[in-house]
Coordinates of C-alpha atoms in Angstrom, one line a residue:
X1 CA -19.3 -9.6 -0.3
X2 CA -22.1 -7.8 -2.4
X3 CA -25.7 -8.6 -1.4
X4 CA -28.2 -8.9 -4.2
X5 CA -32.0 -8.5 -3.5
X6 CA -34.2 -10.5 -5.9
X7 CA -38.0 -11.0 -6.1
X8 CA -38.7 -14.3 -4.4
X9 CA -41.7 -15.3 -6.5
X10 CA -39.9 -14.3 -9.8
X11 CA -36.8 -16.2 -8.9
X12 CA -38.7 -19.3 -8.0
X13 CA -40.6 -19.0 -11.3
X14 CA -37.4 -18.7 -13.2
X15 CA -36.1 -21.8 -11.4
X16 CA -39.3 -23.7 -12.2
X17 CA -39.8 -24.8 -8.6
X18 CA -41.0 -23.4 -5.3
X19 CA -38.6 -23.8 -2.4
X20 CA -39.0 -23.4 1.3
X21 CA -36.6 -21.0 2.9
X22 CA -34.6 -23.9 4.3
X23 CA -34.5 -25.7 0.9
X24 CA -33.3 -22.6 -0.9
X25 CA -30.7 -21.9 1.8
X26 CA -29.4 -25.4 1.3
X27 CA -29.3 -24.9 -2.5
X28 CA -27.3 -21.6 -2.1
X29 CA -24.9 -23.3 0.3
X30 CA -24.3 -26.1 -2.2
X31 CA -23.5 -23.7 -5.0
X32 CA -21.2 -21.5 -2.8
X33 CA -23.5 -18.5 -2.3
X34 CA -25.4 -17.6 0.9
X35 CA -29.0 -16.7 1.6
X36 CA -28.7 -13.7 3.9
X37 CA -32.4 -13.0 4.4
X38 CA -35.9 -14.0 3.4
X39 CA -38.2 -11.0 3.9
X40 CA -41.4 -13.0 3.5
X41 CA -42.2 -12.6 7.2
X42 CA -40.7 -9.2 7.7
X43 CA -42.3 -5.7 7.6
X44 CA -41.8 -4.6 4.0
X45 CA -42.0 -1.0 2.8
X46 CA -44.9 0.4 0.8
X47 CA -43.9 1.3 -2.8
X48 CA -46.3 3.2 -5.0
X49 CA -49.2 2.3 -2.8
X50 CA -48.4 -1.4 -2.7
X51 CA -46.4 -3.4 -0.3
X52 CA -43.0 -4.6 -1.7
X53 CA -43.2 -8.3 -2.6
X54 CA -41.1 -10.7 -0.6
X55 CA -37.4 -10.6 -1.5
X56 CA -34.5 -12.9 -1.1
X57 CA -31.2 -11.2 -0.2
X58 CA -28.3 -13.3 -1.4
X59 CA -24.6 -12.8 -0.7
X60 CA -22.5 -13.3 -3.8
X61 CA -18.8 -14.0 -3.7
X62 CA -16.7 -11.0 -4.6
X63 CA -15.3 -12.7 -7.6
X64 CA -18.6 -13.7 -9.2
X65 CA -19.4 -10.6 -11.2
X66 CA -21.7 -12.6 -13.4
X67 CA -24.1 -13.2 -10.5
X68 CA -24.6 -9.5 -9.5
X69 CA -28.2 -9.5 -11.0
X70 CA -31.4 -11.6 -11.0
X71 CA -30.6 -13.0 -14.5
X72 CA -27.2 -14.2 -13.5
X73 CA -28.4 -15.9 -10.3
X74 CA -31.3 -17.7 -12.0
X75 CA -29.1 -18.8 -15.0
X76 CA -26.3 -20.2 -12.9
X77 CA -28.6 -22.0 -10.5
X78 CA -30.5 -23.6 -13.3
X79 CA -27.3 -24.8 -15.0
X80 CA -26.1 -26.1 -11.6
X81 CA -29.4 -28.0 -11.1
X82 CA -29.2 -29.4 -14.6
X83 CA -32.3 -27.5 -15.8
X84 CA -30.5 -25.5 -18.4
X85 CA -27.3 -25.8 -20.5
X86 CA -24.5 -23.2 -20.8
X87 CA -25.6 -20.4 -23.1
X88 CA -24.0 -20.1 -26.5
X89 CA -23.3 -16.4 -26.8
X90 CA -23.1 -15.4 -30.5
X91 CA -22.0 -12.2 -32.2
X92 CA -24.6 -11.4 -35.0
X93 CA -24.1 -8.5 -37.4
X94 CA -27.1 -6.3 -38.4
X95 CA -29.2 -7.3 -41.4
X96 CA -27.4 -4.9 -43.7
X97 CA -24.0 -6.3 -42.6
X98 CA -22.7 -2.9 -41.6
X99 CA -21.4 -2.7 -38.1
X100 CA -21.7 0.5 -36.0
X101 CA -18.3 2.1 -35.3
X102 CA -16.9 3.8 -32.2
X103 CA -14.0 6.1 -33.0
X104 CA -11.6 6.8 -30.2
X105 CA -9.6 10.1 -30.4
X106 CA -6.0 10.4 -29.3
X107 CA -6.9 13.2 -26.8
X108 CA -8.6 10.6 -24.6
X109 CA -5.2 9.4 -23.6
X110 CA -5.0 12.4 -21.3
X111 CA -8.0 11.3 -19.1
X112 CA -9.6 7.9 -19.7
X113 CA -7.9 6.2 -22.6
X114 CA -9.9 3.0 -23.2
X115 CA -13.4 2.5 -24.6
X116 CA -15.5 -0.4 -25.8
X117 CA -19.1 -0.9 -26.8
X118 CA -21.8 -3.3 -28.0
X119 CA -25.4 -3.3 -29.2
X120 CA -28.4 -5.4 -28.0
X121 CA -31.1 -5.6 -30.7
X122 CA -34.8 -6.1 -30.2
X123 CA -34.6 -6.2 -26.4
X124 CA -38.0 -6.5 -24.5
X125 CA -37.9 -4.6 -21.3
X126 CA -40.4 -5.0 -18.5
X127 CA -40.3 -2.8 -15.3
X128 CA -38.5 -5.7 -13.5
X129 CA -36.0 -6.3 -16.3
X130 CA -35.4 -2.5 -16.6
X131 CA -34.7 -2.2 -12.8
X132 CA -32.4 -5.2 -12.9
X133 CA -30.5 -3.7 -15.9
X134 CA -29.9 -0.5 -13.9
X135 CA -29.1 -2.4 -10.7
X136 CA -26.4 -4.5 -12.5
X137 CA -24.7 -1.4 -13.7
X138 CA -24.7 0.0 -10.2
X139 CA -23.2 -3.2 -8.7
X140 CA -20.5 -3.3 -11.4
X141 CA -19.7 0.3 -10.7
X142 CA -19.4 -0.4 -7.0
X143 CA -17.3 -3.5 -7.2
X144 CA -15.2 -4.3 -10.3
X145 CA -15.2 -0.6 -11.5
X146 CA -14.1 0.7 -8.1
X147 CA -16.7 3.4 -7.8
X148 CA -16.3 4.3 -11.5
X149 CA -12.6 5.2 -11.1
X150 CA -11.6 2.2 -13.3
X151 CA -14.6 1.7 -15.5
X152 CA -17.9 3.6 -16.3
X153 CA -20.9 2.3 -18.1
X154 CA -23.3 4.2 -20.4
X155 CA -26.5 2.8 -21.9
X156 CA -28.5 4.6 -24.7
X157 CA -31.5 4.2 -26.8
X158 CA -29.9 3.5 -30.2
X159 CA -33.0 4.6 -32.1
X160 CA -32.6 8.2 -30.8
X161 CA -29.0 8.6 -32.0
X162 CA -27.0 7.9 -35.2
X163 CA -23.6 6.3 -35.6
X164 CA -20.7 6.3 -36.1
X165 CA -20.0 7.3 -32.5
X166 CA -16.9 9.2 -31.3
X167 CA -15.2 9.0 -28.0
X168 CA -13.3 12.3 -27.5
X169 CA -11.7 14.5 -24.8
X170 CA -12.6 18.2 -24.9
X171 CA -12.1 21.2 -22.6
X172 CA -15.1 21.4 -20.3
X173 CA -16.2 24.7 -21.7
X174 CA -16.8 23.1 -25.2
X175 CA -19.1 20.3 -23.9
X176 CA -22.8 21.2 -23.8
X177 CA -25.8 18.9 -23.4
X178 CA -28.9 18.2 -21.3
X179 CA -28.0 15.8 -18.4
X180 CA -30.1 12.8 -17.8
X181 CA -33.6 13.6 -16.4
X182 CA -33.0 17.4 -16.7
X183 CA -34.6 20.0 -18.9
X184 CA -31.9 22.6 -19.2
X185 CA -28.8 22.4 -21.5
X186 CA -25.6 23.0 -19.6
X187 CA -21.9 23.1 -20.1
X188 CA -19.7 20.5 -18.5
X189 CA -18.5 23.2 -16.0
X190 CA -22.1 23.9 -15.0
X191 CA -22.9 20.2 -14.8
X192 CA -20.0 19.7 -12.3
X193 CA -21.3 22.6 -10.2
X194 CA -24.9 21.4 -10.5
X195 CA -24.2 18.0 -9.1
X196 CA -21.9 19.0 -6.3
X197 CA -24.6 18.5 -3.7
X198 CA -26.2 15.5 -5.3
X199 CA -25.9 12.6 -2.8
X200 CA -25.5 10.0 -5.6
X201 CA -23.3 11.7 -8.2
X202 CA -21.2 14.1 -6.1
X203 CA -18.8 11.4 -5.1
X204 CA -17.8 10.7 -8.7
X205 CA -17.0 14.4 -9.6
X206 CA -13.4 14.3 -8.3
X207 CA -12.5 11.6 -10.8
X208 CA -12.2 14.1 -13.7
X209 CA -12.7 17.5 -12.0
X210 CA -9.1 18.5 -12.2
X211 CA -8.5 17.2 -15.7
X212 CA -7.9 19.9 -18.4
X213 CA -10.2 17.8 -20.7
X214 CA -13.3 15.8 -20.0
X215 CA -14.2 12.6 -21.8
X216 CA -17.3 12.7 -24.0
X217 CA -19.2 10.4 -26.4
X218 CA -21.3 11.9 -29.2
X219 CA -22.9 10.6 -32.3
X220 CA -22.5 11.6 -36.0
X221 CA -24.8 14.6 -35.4
X222 CA -22.7 15.8 -32.4
X223 CA -25.5 14.8 -30.0
X224 CA -23.8 14.1 -26.7
X225 CA -24.6 10.6 -25.4
X226 CA -22.6 10.7 -22.2
X227 CA -19.8 12.4 -20.2
X228 CA -18.2 9.4 -18.5
X229 CA -17.9 8.7 -15.6
X230 CA -20.4 11.3 -14.5
X231 CA -23.7 11.2 -16.3
X232 CA -25.5 10.3 -19.6
X233 CA -27.3 12.7 -21.8
X234 CA -31.1 12.9 -21.6
X235 CA -31.5 12.7 -25.3
X236 CA -30.6 9.0 -25.5
X237 CA -32.0 7.8 -22.2
X238 CA -33.3 4.2 -21.9
X239 CA -37.0 3.7 -21.3
X240 CA -39.3 0.7 -21.1
X241 CA -40.1 1.2 -24.8
X242 CA -36.4 1.0 -25.8
X243 CA -35.8 -1.8 -28.3
X244 CA -32.2 -1.3 -29.3
X245 CA -29.6 -0.5 -26.7
X246 CA -26.1 1.0 -27.4
X247 CA -23.7 0.3 -24.5
X248 CA -20.5 2.2 -24.1
X249 CA -17.8 1.3 -21.6
X250 CA -15.0 3.7 -20.8
X251 CA -12.1 3.4 -18.3
X252 CA -8.5 3.3 -17.3
X253 CA -8.1 -0.5 -17.3
X254 CA -8.6 -2.1 -20.7
X255 CA -9.0 -5.6 -19.2
X256 CA -11.8 -4.5 -16.8
X257 CA -13.4 -2.5 -19.6
X258 CA -13.8 -5.7 -21.7
X259 CA -14.9 -7.8 -18.6
X260 CA -17.7 -5.3 -17.8
X261 CA -18.8 -5.3 -21.4
X262 CA -19.0 -9.1 -21.7
X263 CA -20.9 -9.5 -18.4
X264 CA -23.4 -6.7 -19.2
X265 CA -24.3 -8.0 -22.7
X266 CA -24.2 -11.6 -21.7
X267 CA -26.7 -11.2 -18.8
X268 CA -29.3 -9.2 -20.8
X269 CA -28.8 -10.9 -24.2
X270 CA -31.3 -13.4 -23.0
X271 CA -34.0 -10.8 -23.5
X272 CA -33.2 -10.2 -27.2
X273 CA -35.5 -11.6 -29.9
X274 CA -32.8 -14.0 -30.8
X275 CA -31.7 -15.2 -27.4
X276 CA -28.0 -14.8 -26.4
X277 CA -27.1 -12.8 -29.5
X278 CA -25.1 -9.6 -29.4
X279 CA -24.3 -7.1 -32.2
X280 CA -20.6 -6.3 -32.2
X281 CA -19.1 -2.9 -32.9
X282 CA -15.9 -1.8 -34.7
X283 CA -13.7 0.0 -32.2
X284 CA -11.4 2.3 -34.2
X285 CA -8.3 3.4 -32.1
X286 CA -5.2 3.5 -34.3
X287 CA -3.2 5.9 -32.1
X288 CA -2.7 3.1 -29.4
X289 CA -3.1 0.1 -31.7
X290 CA -6.4 -0.9 -29.9
X291 CA -8.6 -1.1 -33.0
X292 CA -10.7 -4.3 -32.8
X293 CA -14.2 -5.7 -32.8
X294 CA -16.0 -5.8 -29.5
X295 CA -17.1 -7.5 -27.4
X296 CA -15.0 -10.7 -27.7
X297 CA -17.2 -13.5 -26.5
X298 CA -14.9 -16.3 -27.5
X299 CA -14.6 -18.9 -24.6
X300 CA -11.1 -19.0 -23.2
X301 CA -9.4 -22.3 -23.9
X302 CA -7.3 -23.8 -21.1
X303 CA -6.6 -27.2 -19.5
X304 CA -6.5 -28.7 -16.0
X305 CA -4.7 -31.8 -14.7
X306 CA -7.0 -34.6 -13.6
X307 CA -4.4 -35.7 -11.0
X308 CA -4.3 -32.2 -9.6
X309 CA -8.0 -32.0 -9.2
X310 CA -8.3 -35.4 -7.6
X311 CA -5.3 -34.8 -5.2
X312 CA -6.8 -31.5 -4.0
X313 CA -10.3 -32.9 -3.6
X314 CA -9.3 -36.3 -2.2
X315 CA -11.2 -38.1 -5.0
X316 CA -10.5 -40.6 -7.7
X317 CA -12.7 -39.3 -10.5
X318 CA -12.2 -40.1 -14.2
X319 CA -12.1 -37.5 -16.9
X320 CA -15.6 -37.8 -18.2
X321 CA -17.0 -37.5 -14.7
X322 CA -15.0 -34.3 -14.1
X323 CA -16.2 -32.9 -17.4
X324 CA -19.8 -33.6 -16.4
X325 CA -19.3 -31.8 -13.0
X326 CA -17.7 -28.8 -14.8
X327 CA -20.7 -28.5 -17.1
X328 CA -22.8 -27.9 -13.9
X329 CA -20.6 -24.9 -13.3
X330 CA -21.1 -23.4 -16.8
X331 CA -17.9 -24.7 -18.4
X332 CA -17.6 -26.7 -21.6
X333 CA -15.1 -29.5 -21.0
X334 CA -13.8 -32.7 -22.7
X335 CA -11.0 -35.2 -22.1
X336 CA -7.9 -34.1 -23.8
X337 CA -6.5 -36.0 -26.8
X338 CA -3.0 -35.2 -25.9
X339 CA -2.8 -36.7 -22.5
X340 CA -5.1 -38.9 -20.3
X341 CA -4.3 -36.6 -17.4
X342 CA -5.5 -33.4 -19.1
X343 CA -8.9 -32.0 -19.5
X344 CA -9.6 -29.4 -22.2
X345 CA -11.7 -26.7 -20.8
X346 CA -13.5 -23.7 -22.4
X347 CA -14.2 -20.9 -19.9
X348 CA -17.3 -18.7 -20.6
X349 CA -16.7 -15.0 -21.3
X350 CA -18.5 -14.1 -18.1
X351 CA -16.0 -16.0 -15.9
X352 CA -13.1 -13.6 -15.8
X353 CA -12.4 -14.8 -12.2
X354 CA -11.0 -18.1 -13.5
X355 CA -7.2 -17.6 -13.6
X356 CA -5.6 -20.9 -12.7
X357 CA -6.5 -24.6 -12.5
X358 CA -7.0 -24.1 -8.8
X359 CA -10.1 -22.1 -9.7
X360 CA -11.3 -25.0 -11.9
X361 CA -10.6 -27.5 -9.1
X362 CA -12.7 -25.4 -6.7
X363 CA -15.6 -25.5 -9.1
X364 CA -15.3 -29.2 -9.4
X365 CA -15.5 -29.5 -5.6
X366 CA -18.6 -27.3 -5.6
X367 CA -20.3 -29.4 -8.3
X368 CA -19.3 -32.6 -6.5
X369 CA -20.6 -31.2 -3.2
X370 CA -18.3 -30.0 -0.4
X371 CA -20.2 -32.0 2.2
X372 CA -19.6 -35.2 0.1
X373 CA -15.8 -34.7 -0.1
X374 CA -14.0 -37.4 2.0
X375 CA -12.5 -36.2 5.3
X376 CA -9.1 -37.5 6.2
X377 CA -5.9 -36.3 7.8
X378 CA -3.3 -35.3 5.2
X379 CA -0.6 -37.9 5.1
X380 CA 1.6 -36.6 2.3
X381 CA 1.2 -32.8 2.2
X382 CA 0.9 -32.2 6.0
X383 CA 3.4 -29.7 7.3
X384 CA 4.2 -28.3 10.8
X385 CA 4.3 -24.5 11.0
X386 CA 7.2 -22.7 12.5
X387 CA 8.0 -19.0 13.0
X388 CA 10.4 -17.1 10.8
X389 CA 13.8 -16.8 12.6
X390 CA 13.5 -13.0 12.8
X391 CA 10.0 -13.3 14.4
X392 CA 11.3 -15.8 16.9
X393 CA 14.2 -13.6 17.8
X394 CA 11.9 -10.6 18.2
X395 CA 9.7 -12.7 20.5
X396 CA 12.6 -13.5 22.7
X397 CA 13.6 -9.9 23.1
X398 CA 10.0 -8.9 23.5
X399 CA 9.5 -11.4 26.4
X400 CA 12.7 -10.4 28.2
X401 CA 11.8 -6.7 28.0
X402 CA 8.3 -7.3 29.3
X403 CA 9.6 -9.5 32.2
X404 CA 12.0 -6.7 33.1
X405 CA 9.0 -4.5 33.8
X406 CA 8.7 -2.5 30.5
X407 CA 5.5 -2.0 28.6
X408 CA 5.2 -2.8 24.9
X409 CA 3.7 -0.2 22.5
X410 CA 2.8 -0.5 18.8
X411 CA 2.9 2.9 17.1
X412 CA 2.3 3.4 13.4
X413 CA 5.1 2.7 11.0
X414 CA 4.5 6.0 9.1
X415 CA 5.5 9.4 10.6
X416 CA 6.2 12.9 9.4
X417 CA 9.5 13.9 7.9
X418 CA 10.2 16.3 10.8
X419 CA 9.5 13.7 13.4
X420 CA 11.9 11.3 11.8
X421 CA 14.7 13.8 11.2
X422 CA 14.5 17.4 12.4
X423 CA 12.9 16.7 15.7
X424 CA 15.7 14.2 16.5
X425 CA 18.4 16.7 15.3
X426 CA 19.2 14.4 12.3
X427 CA 19.9 15.4 8.7
X428 CA 18.1 13.8 5.8
X429 CA 20.6 13.0 3.1
X430 CA 17.8 12.0 0.7
X431 CA 19.2 8.4 0.4
X432 CA 17.8 6.9 3.6
X433 CA 14.1 7.3 4.1
X434 CA 11.3 5.9 1.9
X435 CA 9.0 8.8 1.2
X436 CA 5.3 8.6 0.2
X437 CA 4.7 10.2 -3.1
X438 CA 1.3 11.7 -2.2
X439 CA 0.8 11.6 1.6
X440 CA -2.7 12.3 2.7
X441 CA -1.6 14.3 5.8
X442 CA 1.7 15.7 7.0
X443 CA 1.6 13.1 9.8
X444 CA 2.3 10.3 7.3
X445 CA 5.1 11.4 5.0
X446 CA 7.9 8.9 5.4
X447 CA 8.4 5.3 6.5
X448 CA 10.3 5.5 9.8
X449 CA 14.0 4.8 9.9
X450 CA 14.0 4.7 13.7
X451 CA 11.6 3.5 16.4
X452 CA 12.3 6.6 18.6
X453 CA 9.7 8.9 17.1
X454 CA 6.9 6.4 17.8
X455 CA 8.1 5.8 21.4
X456 CA 8.4 9.6 22.1
X457 CA 4.9 10.3 20.7
X458 CA 3.5 7.5 22.8
X459 CA 5.1 9.0 25.9
X460 CA 3.8 12.5 24.9
X461 CA 0.2 11.2 24.7
X462 CA 0.5 9.4 28.0
X463 CA 2.5 11.9 30.1
X464 CA -0.5 12.5 32.4
X465 CA 0.3 9.0 33.8
X466 CA 2.6 8.6 36.8
X467 CA 6.4 8.5 36.1
X468 CA 8.6 6.8 35.4
X469 CA 7.2 5.6 32.1
X470 CA 9.1 2.6 30.6
X471 CA 8.1 1.6 27.1
X472 CA 9.6 -0.6 24.3
X473 CA 8.9 -1.7 20.8
X474 CA 10.2 -4.6 18.6
X475 CA 9.3 -3.8 15.0
X476 CA 10.5 -2.9 11.5
X477 CA 12.1 0.2 10.1
X478 CA 12.7 0.8 6.4
X479 CA 15.5 2.1 4.3
X480 CA 16.0 2.9 0.7
X481 CA 17.9 0.2 -1.2
X482 CA 18.2 1.0 -4.9
X483 CA 20.2 -2.2 -5.6
X484 CA 17.2 -4.4 -4.6
X485 CA 14.2 -5.1 -6.9
X486 CA 11.7 -3.4 -4.5
X487 CA 14.1 -0.5 -4.0
X488 CA 13.8 -0.7 -0.2
X489 CA 14.6 -3.0 2.7
X490 CA 13.2 -3.7 6.1
X491 CA 15.2 -4.0 9.3
X492 CA 14.0 -5.4 12.6
X493 CA 14.9 -3.1 15.6
X494 CA 14.4 -3.1 19.3
X495 CA 14.0 0.2 21.0
X496 CA 13.1 1.3 24.6
X497 CA 12.6 4.7 26.3
X498 CA 12.6 5.7 29.9
X499 CA 10.7 8.9 30.9
X500 CA 11.1 10.1 34.5
X501 CA 12.4 12.7 37.0
X502 CA 15.9 11.1 36.8
X503 CA 17.8 10.6 33.6
X504 CA 17.4 6.8 33.6
X505 CA 20.6 6.3 31.7
X506 CA 21.7 3.4 34.0
X507 CA 18.2 1.8 33.6
X508 CA 18.3 1.5 29.8
X509 CA 22.0 0.4 30.1
X510 CA 20.7 -2.4 32.4
X511 CA 18.0 -3.3 29.9
X512 CA 20.7 -3.6 27.2
X513 CA 22.8 -5.8 29.4
X514 CA 19.8 -8.1 30.1
X515 CA 18.8 -8.3 26.4
X516 CA 22.3 -9.1 25.3
X517 CA 22.7 -11.7 27.9
X518 CA 19.6 -13.5 26.6
X519 CA 21.1 -13.3 23.1
X520 CA 24.2 -15.0 24.5
X521 CA 26.4 -12.1 23.9
X522 CA 28.7 -11.3 26.9
X523 CA 29.9 -7.9 27.8
X524 CA 33.5 -7.1 27.0
X525 CA 35.6 -4.3 28.4
X526 CA 37.2 -1.8 26.0
X527 CA 40.5 -3.7 25.7
X528 CA 38.8 -7.0 25.0
X529 CA 36.7 -5.4 22.3
X530 CA 39.7 -3.9 20.6
X531 CA 41.7 -7.2 20.7
X532 CA 39.2 -8.7 18.3
X533 CA 39.4 -12.3 19.5
X534 CA 36.4 -12.9 21.9
X535 CA 32.7 -12.7 20.7
X536 CA 30.6 -10.3 22.7
X537 CA 29.6 -6.7 22.9
X538 CA 31.1 -3.4 24.2
X539 CA 30.3 0.2 24.1
X540 CA 32.2 3.3 23.1
X541 CA 31.4 7.0 23.5
X542 CA 29.1 8.6 20.9
X543 CA 28.9 12.2 19.7
X544 CA 25.4 12.5 18.3
X545 CA 23.2 15.6 18.2
X546 CA 20.2 13.5 19.2
X547 CA 21.7 12.9 22.6
X548 CA 23.0 15.2 25.4
X549 CA 26.8 15.7 24.9
X550 CA 28.9 13.2 26.8
X551 CA 25.9 11.1 27.8
X552 CA 25.5 8.7 24.8
X553 CA 27.2 5.4 23.7
X554 CA 27.5 3.3 20.6
X555 CA 26.9 -0.4 20.9
X556 CA 29.5 -2.7 19.2
X557 CA 29.1 -6.5 18.8
X558 CA 31.4 -9.2 17.5
X559 CA 29.8 -12.5 16.3
X560 CA 31.8 -15.2 14.7
X561 CA 34.8 -12.8 14.5
X562 CA 32.8 -10.2 12.6
X563 CA 32.4 -6.8 14.2
X564 CA 29.4 -4.5 13.7
X565 CA 27.8 -1.4 15.2
X566 CA 24.3 -2.4 16.1
X567 CA 22.8 0.6 17.9
X568 CA 23.1 3.4 20.4
X569 CA 21.7 4.6 23.7
X570 CA 21.8 7.7 25.8
X571 CA 20.0 10.7 27.3
X572 CA 18.1 12.7 24.7
X573 CA 19.1 16.3 24.0
X574 CA 16.8 19.0 25.6
X575 CA 15.9 20.3 22.1
X576 CA 14.6 16.9 21.2
X577 CA 12.5 16.8 24.4
X578 CA 11.1 20.3 23.6
X579 CA 10.0 19.2 20.1
X580 CA 8.1 16.3 21.5
X581 CA 6.7 18.4 24.4
X582 CA 8.3 16.3 27.2
X583 CA 9.3 18.1 30.4
X584 CA 11.3 15.3 32.1
X585 CA 14.5 13.6 31.0
X586 CA 14.3 10.7 28.5
X587 CA 16.9 8.0 28.0
X588 CA 16.5 5.7 24.9
X589 CA 18.0 2.6 23.5
X590 CA 17.8 1.3 19.9
X591 CA 19.6 -1.7 18.4
X592 CA 19.4 -3.7 15.2
X593 CA 18.4 -7.3 15.9
X594 CA 19.1 -8.8 12.5
X595 CA 22.8 -9.2 13.1
X596 CA 22.0 -11.9 15.6
X597 CA 20.3 -14.2 13.0

């Protein structure tokens, strides 16, 4: 969870009350956040010749993006304590009635297709507010924006530039501007080289480095405002004297672009001359039918069932009481006119995390007080857990193999293409293995179709141990299945490998007999197997290039009159041992367990 550091004295001033550390810790707990540290009694660093003031470090739930700054924390706690009401965010056009426009060009579809914007008028910045404004952008970049890959924020002094603004995508050689806090004008190519060793910005360069075009925002005079998601231009940088702020939000995910826009303007609209007012912008994007007015601060209308809330919380609250509790959590709510069991709820634009009535129920529980909820043993919804049949079957086989003296291993489910096919002398028909589209290394190219590569690699890495080495694994393999919705299927296998100075063929055969006995499948001789009347298993000779000629067998089983080939065992071919760098003989066994379900 993100941790936000806020000035202790300023926060208590905003809350209108001084708290002891214990009292504030209790308040945070009641609201569902956590006080991580109070630095009042700690050694604090010296900043600009002065010791840093005491700070409160508060852990914020990962879904509460509206509390990633001082302003959000203070506002939500004041509403929770009944010291403030939910803000009424309003879109107010400029005095001349002409909205600023942001024109999105079709070329941006090649790199970062979505863009939004807003304007904050007559903002009054102080050093603390300015620092919080920058910090909120950084926190949003780190969390919701996934290190700027999904969304990037740019903020500009509107008085230094002139609309309408254009969001375009140009070849890097055609983009020239002075980067933020620099003196020299550079091309986009030079900027990418200049910031390669910058500890803060270098990690963002790969986001667009290989793109044939780079995104850029410029004003009506072709003054570059920013090159998202890398850096803003120095011409329009924000200072403490900035009064009017133009905010641009670009990204790959339209939903997250609008969420970030709403949160940023909502948190800092409290510093405008008309509190909680935002000037909208016309977003002109005809090529993808995304033309609109942004931001959209209309509360989302939904409803929740009173019976659901009461049943989950173990309470018997009436609708007006639930509405009052929801107001403490920044909702607007009222009993529904359509049903006595429904509550009409209006979710604020900053609460994008509310997706279902279970989220609303949770907020009701927070407002009521988790410690006040009745404690009782569930009488109606109590259930008794039980394992999935396939897992229970796997545990039976796992236990029998372990009691027979074999050691369980758990290798990775991904392996290289050669390990899965060529090294086992097997041919890939292109219809069997699930391949990774963009594997990070050659070690992890396919999802294994056999447990043998993992067992053999385990033996290879442990061959300095004394022999014999007896290992087994019970786990899944995967196969392509185009007829299924997910285009693949899992299959639970059991496999074992013997590594020693003798072949060990009879040892793995004995392990097979023991496992099949525990699965209540008797051994049948060849004639009994062919007769097709008695349930059980039998083996037949197998000619497979994975195994030494004449030293491999196929395992057949008949269950309920249905016959199936479930696996194979044998002595591995010398060429297989050579590929896996094994100097002694190896005998292996692998069977499919799912036929026994």
